[in-house]
XYZ file of C-alpha atoms in Angstrom:
224
model
C -0.275 0.130 -0.053
C 2.583 2.304 0.640
C 4.636 1.301 -2.052
C 1.482 1.843 -4.834
C 1.191 6.106 -2.949
C 4.711 6.661 -2.984
C 4.721 5.732 -6.696
C 0.939 7.679 -7.215
C 2.269 10.716 -5.411
C 5.699 10.978 -8.139
C 2.971 10.746 -10.964
C 1.150 13.016 -9.468
C 4.078 15.939 -8.662
C 5.266 15.474 -12.546
C 1.998 16.230 -13.906
C 1.861 19.314 -11.796
C 5.545 19.854 -12.925
C 4.404 20.538 -16.581
C 1.934 21.664 -19.105
C -0.501 19.464 -20.054
C -1.998 20.347 -23.268
C -5.436 19.354 -24.332
C -5.802 18.432 -28.213
C -9.374 18.694 -28.420
C -11.193 18.412 -32.206
C -10.808 21.538 -33.340
C -7.029 21.114 -32.875
C -7.253 18.718 -35.352
C -9.491 20.695 -37.498
C -6.466 23.465 -37.701
C -3.891 21.101 -38.363
C -6.159 19.951 -41.355
C -6.544 23.269 -42.554
C -2.842 23.402 -42.921
C -2.235 21.343 -44.693
C -4.611 21.810 -47.335
C -3.015 25.070 -47.489
C -0.211 23.848 -47.701
C -0.505 21.776 -51.076
C -2.917 24.683 -52.412
C 0.053 27.282 -51.500
C 2.120 25.217 -53.094
C 0.568 23.800 -56.643
C -2.144 26.626 -57.186
C 0.482 29.160 -58.784
C 1.815 26.124 -60.873
C -0.994 25.405 -62.041
C -1.521 29.550 -63.057
C 1.565 29.513 -65.089
C 1.354 26.095 -66.897
C -2.639 27.019 -67.179
C -2.612 30.534 -68.268
C 0.919 31.508 -69.677
C 3.695 28.458 -70.108
C 3.183 27.722 -74.063
C 0.347 30.799 -74.503
C 2.017 32.160 -78.307
C -0.209 29.689 -80.415
C -2.937 29.744 -79.177
C -3.299 33.691 -78.969
C -2.336 33.891 -82.234
C -5.414 31.200 -83.203
C -8.087 33.390 -80.898
C -6.788 36.246 -83.366
C -7.202 34.205 -86.407
C -10.889 33.146 -84.844
C -11.922 36.352 -84.780
C -13.255 37.228 -87.845
C -13.081 40.999 -87.607
C -9.198 40.684 -88.030
C -9.915 39.388 -90.804
C -12.894 40.961 -92.524
C -10.504 43.131 -95.214
C -9.657 40.436 -96.735
C -13.091 38.722 -97.040
C -14.366 41.579 -98.285
C -12.283 41.174 -101.149
C -12.817 37.524 -101.571
C -8.804 36.410 -100.758
C -8.849 33.418 -99.768
C -7.209 33.139 -96.405
C -4.488 31.019 -95.829
C -2.529 30.534 -93.042
C 1.424 28.478 -92.503
C 1.866 27.571 -88.854
C 6.114 27.481 -89.098
C 6.532 25.918 -85.561
C 7.254 21.886 -84.058
C 3.334 19.922 -85.515
C 2.732 19.558 -81.679
C 1.823 22.904 -80.335
C -0.496 24.049 -82.569
C -4.261 23.967 -81.898
C -5.231 22.973 -85.229
C -8.119 23.182 -87.865
C -11.154 22.562 -84.715
C -9.601 25.081 -82.810
C -10.698 27.891 -84.942
C -14.344 27.141 -86.721
C -13.538 29.308 -89.654
C -13.089 29.176 -93.900
C -9.196 29.355 -93.192
C -6.865 27.067 -94.658
C -4.100 25.897 -92.625
C -0.689 24.969 -92.893
C 1.363 23.542 -90.361
C 5.215 21.920 -90.653
C 4.662 17.659 -91.422
C 6.536 15.681 -88.217
C 5.197 12.133 -89.778
C 7.496 9.340 -88.769
C 9.133 7.369 -91.921
C 6.177 5.235 -92.247
C 8.442 2.773 -95.189
C 11.566 2.646 -92.882
C 13.992 5.287 -94.709
C 17.492 5.172 -92.643
C 18.057 9.043 -93.946
C 13.953 10.663 -93.258
C 13.930 13.746 -92.420
C 10.449 15.361 -91.609
C 9.639 18.638 -92.716
C 9.832 20.191 -88.970
C 13.707 20.007 -89.418
C 14.557 20.038 -92.609
C 12.799 24.237 -91.585
C 15.092 24.295 -88.516
C 17.990 22.897 -90.295
C 17.508 25.990 -93.408
C 14.781 28.737 -93.119
C 14.518 30.536 -95.438
C 15.900 27.895 -98.494
C 12.640 25.974 -96.922
C 10.324 28.304 -97.810
C 11.712 29.658 -100.985
C 11.311 25.990 -102.177
C 7.901 25.573 -100.879
C 6.443 29.067 -101.788
C 8.684 30.346 -104.629
C 10.496 32.121 -106.220
C 12.400 29.226 -107.160
C 15.181 31.398 -108.036
C 15.855 32.366 -104.467
C 16.391 29.392 -103.159
C 19.515 28.546 -104.784
C 20.931 31.592 -102.738
C 19.316 30.008 -99.222
C 20.807 26.379 -100.345
C 23.997 26.363 -98.132
C 24.415 24.047 -95.253
C 27.385 25.138 -92.729
C 29.456 22.259 -94.622
C 29.071 23.796 -97.930
C 27.426 21.213 -99.170
C 23.459 21.601 -100.697
C 20.748 19.990 -99.516
C 19.810 16.209 -101.614
C 15.374 17.300 -100.252
C 14.357 20.090 -101.619
C 11.897 19.603 -104.583
C 12.274 21.151 -107.889
C 8.813 22.833 -107.952
C 6.994 25.067 -106.021
C 3.942 22.856 -103.812
C 2.181 25.728 -102.267
C 0.243 29.280 -102.843
C 1.874 32.079 -100.891
C 0.087 31.760 -97.232
C -1.776 35.032 -96.390
C -0.756 34.538 -93.233
C 2.887 33.320 -90.816
C 3.006 32.534 -87.510
C 6.125 31.475 -86.641
C 8.328 31.961 -83.157
C 9.638 35.462 -82.875
C 13.548 33.670 -82.833
C 13.767 32.311 -86.385
C 11.917 36.267 -87.959
C 15.114 37.449 -88.554
C 16.353 34.053 -90.649
C 13.538 34.211 -93.107
C 13.617 38.070 -93.008
C 14.749 37.549 -97.218
C 11.259 35.377 -97.873
C 9.248 37.528 -95.808
C 10.774 40.886 -97.297
C 10.453 39.055 -100.854
C 6.699 38.771 -100.459
C 5.785 41.718 -98.402
C 5.124 40.501 -94.570
C 4.375 42.995 -91.905
C 4.109 41.925 -88.774
C 0.198 41.947 -87.209
C 1.071 41.679 -83.425
C 3.118 39.053 -80.888
C 2.060 37.561 -77.884
C 4.096 35.802 -75.140
C 4.504 32.158 -75.530
C 6.163 31.195 -72.632
C 8.806 32.995 -69.897
C 10.453 29.546 -70.324
C 11.156 28.103 -73.895
C 12.346 24.210 -73.560
C 14.202 23.768 -76.981
C 16.005 25.827 -79.424
C 12.963 25.667 -82.386
C 10.641 27.984 -79.480
C 11.145 31.173 -77.929
C 9.215 33.422 -75.651
C 6.899 35.384 -78.141
C 5.122 34.332 -81.196
C 4.510 36.761 -84.178
C 1.495 36.834 -86.214
C 2.750 38.248 -89.796
C 0.541 39.158 -92.763
C 0.231 40.235 -96.467
C -1.852 42.944 -96.929
C -4.749 42.718 -99.434
C -3.810 45.561 -101.918
C -0.266 43.329 -101.824
C -2.026 40.511 -102.528
C -4.004 41.866 -105.369
C -1.484 44.068 -106.814
C 0.698 40.544 -107.469
């Protein structure tokens, strides 16, 4: 009995000597709220950045083209609208996003379907020799050879002999490529119409922080 009383007395003194905290249901709710706040605080900025600011330039350009008020001058003169997206194909929203009577051209990046060992898709050809690719595709052919030299001094073998497509009325391209295709843009009298933010951190050398929309004016198209 004395031993039991001694033990109980020692326990009582220990309890009186320290502060006992009663963690009720409110404390548990507060802890859950702090965890939720931490998760949202970390993920919300990422959601906002990747959803609204990262790789959005092509979407903004497509929204511009989707707005008929921006293209009314061409429609009044019955000029068929043709837009060339000069960027990696996976970055383009596509025809289904525009819902207008506009012809869309994108750089083909299909894989080799016949097992060719020396196959180079159109997107890669464009980024190797931008101006030469555009001259051979849209003309004039007399300008192709001037842009037709590889860094090692050899001529490429993939350029076709004839012009394939009509000159587009509009071109959408990353800003870092504009200077490289300036000879072709100047020859066909393209002018910058708009510029859109694309990303703060380009993932590849084929991208840049902004996207540029260029167009040939209806007057230039009619005169030619």
